[in-house]
Structures are given as C-alpha cells and as structure tokens.
C-alpha cells in the first residue's frame, strides 16, 4: 500500500498487522516485518500501511524505498507484486 496519505489495503483486506510500509520507511521495521502472506495465496504478499504521513513524496523517493523495491523485485517471479497507489 504505497498510498502513504490514505492507506487502506490492509483494512480493506481485513488484515491484522502490527507494522507496515511507513514503519519500514522510517526505519522502525525490517523488510520481513512488513511482508504479510494472506492465507490461501501462495505467491501473493501484502505490504499494508496504517500510519498516514504528510511527507509521503519524500518517503516514496527515499533511498529506503528504493532498497525496499529492490528487495521486492528480487522476490520475483516467486511472488506477485501489485502496487496500490
């Protein structure tokens, strides 16, 4: 969920999660702590977000976001990646 101002993916999917993308981008969580695998979907992982932030453009263009995307891309084709902005 890369809509950092109005995050909805986790709640829309009815997920229970403790950390999300903003936590990762702010350095408060690791890559593995923000990747969730819904039951019954072997190749789909979800990266929810619950902390809306004002400086979303800065976070999305940060080095940390580029590192995150590189790690996700390294998971392909094992995982399906869909970005919801």
PDB file of C-alpha atoms in Angstrom:
ATOM      1  CA  UNK A   1       0.000   0.000   0.000  1.00  0.00           C
ATOM      2  CA  UNK A   2       2.058   2.930  -1.224  1.00  0.00           C
ATOM      3  CA  UNK A   3      -0.691   5.496  -0.692  1.00  0.00           C
ATOM      4  CA  UNK A   4       1.012   6.863   2.384  1.00  0.00           C
ATOM      5  CA  UNK A   5      -1.545   9.600   2.985  1.00  0.00           C
ATOM      6  CA  UNK A   6      -4.684   7.424   2.835  1.00  0.00           C
ATOM      7  CA  UNK A   7      -3.635   3.811   3.464  1.00  0.00           C
ATOM      8  CA  UNK A   8      -6.461   1.295   3.018  1.00  0.00           C
ATOM      9  CA  UNK A   9      -5.171  -2.015   1.640  1.00  0.00           C
ATOM     10  CA  UNK A  10      -4.704  -3.775   4.983  1.00  0.00           C
ATOM     11  CA  UNK A  11      -8.059  -2.735   6.367  1.00  0.00           C
ATOM     12  CA  UNK A  12      -9.848  -3.435   3.065  1.00  0.00           C
ATOM     13  CA  UNK A  13      -8.437  -6.964   3.096  1.00  0.00           C
ATOM     14  CA  UNK A  14      -9.444  -7.379   6.752  1.00  0.00           C
ATOM     15  CA  UNK A  15      -5.841  -7.916   7.783  1.00  0.00           C
ATOM     16  CA  UNK A  16      -4.492  -7.794  11.276  1.00  0.00           C
ATOM     17  CA  UNK A  17      -0.987  -6.348  11.231  1.00  0.00           C
ATOM     18  CA  UNK A  18       1.350  -4.553  13.573  1.00  0.00           C
ATOM     19  CA  UNK A  19       3.776  -2.882  11.152  1.00  0.00           C
ATOM     20  CA  UNK A  20       3.527  -1.504   7.669  1.00  0.00           C
ATOM     21  CA  UNK A  21       5.354   0.306   4.911  1.00  0.00           C
ATOM     22  CA  UNK A  22       5.657   3.627   6.758  1.00  0.00           C
ATOM     23  CA  UNK A  23       7.277   1.795   9.682  1.00  0.00           C
ATOM     24  CA  UNK A  24       9.823   0.352   7.267  1.00  0.00           C
ATOM     25  CA  UNK A  25      10.487   3.653   5.517  1.00  0.00           C
ATOM     26  CA  UNK A  26      11.020   5.422   8.841  1.00  0.00           C
ATOM     27  CA  UNK A  27      13.485   2.716   9.912  1.00  0.00           C
ATOM     28  CA  UNK A  28      11.198   1.249  12.579  1.00  0.00           C
ATOM     29  CA  UNK A  29      10.735  -2.167  10.934  1.00  0.00           C
ATOM     30  CA  UNK A  30      12.684  -4.580   8.760  1.00  0.00           C
ATOM     31  CA  UNK A  31      11.681  -5.824   5.309  1.00  0.00           C
ATOM     32  CA  UNK A  32      10.487  -9.162   6.700  1.00  0.00           C
ATOM     33  CA  UNK A  33       8.400  -7.460   9.395  1.00  0.00           C
ATOM     34  CA  UNK A  34       6.185  -5.653   6.876  1.00  0.00           C
ATOM     35  CA  UNK A  35       5.602  -8.511   4.411  1.00  0.00           C
ATOM     36  CA  UNK A  36       2.407 -10.440   5.099  1.00  0.00           C
ATOM     37  CA  UNK A  37       1.213 -13.500   3.224  1.00  0.00           C
ATOM     38  CA  UNK A  38      -2.575 -13.914   3.133  1.00  0.00           C
ATOM     39  CA  UNK A  39      -3.692 -17.456   3.796  1.00  0.00           C
ATOM     40  CA  UNK A  40      -4.503 -19.370   0.642  1.00  0.00           C
ATOM     41  CA  UNK A  41      -2.395 -17.192  -1.685  1.00  0.00           C
ATOM     42  CA  UNK A  42       0.996 -18.816  -2.140  1.00  0.00           C
ATOM     43  CA  UNK A  43       2.644 -16.182  -4.343  1.00  0.00           C
ATOM     44  CA  UNK A  44       0.941 -13.026  -3.083  1.00  0.00           C
ATOM     45  CA  UNK A  45       2.438 -10.911  -0.362  1.00  0.00           C
ATOM     46  CA  UNK A  46       0.836  -7.796   1.073  1.00  0.00           C
ATOM     47  CA  UNK A  47       2.646  -4.789   2.468  1.00  0.00           C
ATOM     48  CA  UNK A  48      -0.030  -2.876   4.356  1.00  0.00           C
ATOM     49  CA  UNK A  49       0.253   0.553   5.866  1.00  0.00           C
ATOM     50  CA  UNK A  50      -1.622   2.157   8.732  1.00  0.00           C
ATOM     51  CA  UNK A  51       0.368   5.282   9.539  1.00  0.00           C
ATOM     52  CA  UNK A  52      -0.646   8.194   7.293  1.00  0.00           C
ATOM     53  CA  UNK A  53       2.194  10.668   6.761  1.00  0.00           C
ATOM     54  CA  UNK A  54       2.325  14.160   5.316  1.00  0.00           C
ATOM     55  CA  UNK A  55       5.794  13.863   3.724  1.00  0.00           C
ATOM     56  CA  UNK A  56       4.782  10.913   1.559  1.00  0.00           C
ATOM     57  CA  UNK A  57       6.584  12.112  -1.587  1.00  0.00           C
ATOM     58  CA  UNK A  58       9.860  12.355   0.294  1.00  0.00           C
ATOM     59  CA  UNK A  59       9.472   8.883   1.780  1.00  0.00           C
ATOM     60  CA  UNK A  60       8.488   7.307  -1.548  1.00  0.00           C
ATOM     61  CA  UNK A  61      11.531   8.791  -3.266  1.00  0.00           C
ATOM     62  CA  UNK A  62      13.905   7.919  -0.430  1.00  0.00           C
ATOM     63  CA  UNK A  63      16.849   5.553  -0.564  1.00  0.00           C
ATOM     64  CA  UNK A  64      14.988   3.292   1.851  1.00  0.00           C
ATOM     65  CA  UNK A  65      12.064   2.956  -0.612  1.00  0.00           C
ATOM     66  CA  UNK A  66      14.446   2.137  -3.459  1.00  0.00           C
ATOM     67  CA  UNK A  67      16.041  -0.549  -1.279  1.00  0.00           C
ATOM     68  CA  UNK A  68      12.589  -1.904  -0.441  1.00  0.00           C
ATOM     69  CA  UNK A  69      11.580  -2.107  -4.104  1.00  0.00           C
ATOM     70  CA  UNK A  70      14.861  -3.829  -4.972  1.00  0.00           C
ATOM     71  CA  UNK A  71      14.203  -6.438  -2.298  1.00  0.00           C
ATOM     72  CA  UNK A  72      10.660  -6.988  -3.623  1.00  0.00           C
ATOM     73  CA  UNK A  73      11.885  -7.295  -7.198  1.00  0.00           C
ATOM     74  CA  UNK A  74      14.438  -9.880  -6.072  1.00  0.00           C
ATOM     75  CA  UNK A  75      11.476 -11.983  -4.887  1.00  0.00           C
ATOM     76  CA  UNK A  76      10.038 -12.098  -8.417  1.00  0.00           C
ATOM     77  CA  UNK A  77       8.867 -14.368 -10.049  1.00  0.00           C
ATOM     78  CA  UNK A  78       8.312 -16.248  -6.796  1.00  0.00           C
ATOM     79  CA  UNK A  79       5.926 -13.515  -5.677  1.00  0.00           C
ATOM     80  CA  UNK A  80       3.250 -11.462  -7.371  1.00  0.00           C
ATOM     81  CA  UNK A  81       3.800  -7.730  -6.868  1.00  0.00           C
ATOM     82  CA  UNK A  82       0.959  -5.211  -7.200  1.00  0.00           C
ATOM     83  CA  UNK A  83       1.441  -1.591  -6.156  1.00  0.00           C
ATOM     84  CA  UNK A  84      -1.665   0.247  -4.906  1.00  0.00           C
ATOM     85  CA  UNK A  85      -1.133   3.969  -5.017  1.00  0.00           C
TER      86      UNK A  85
END
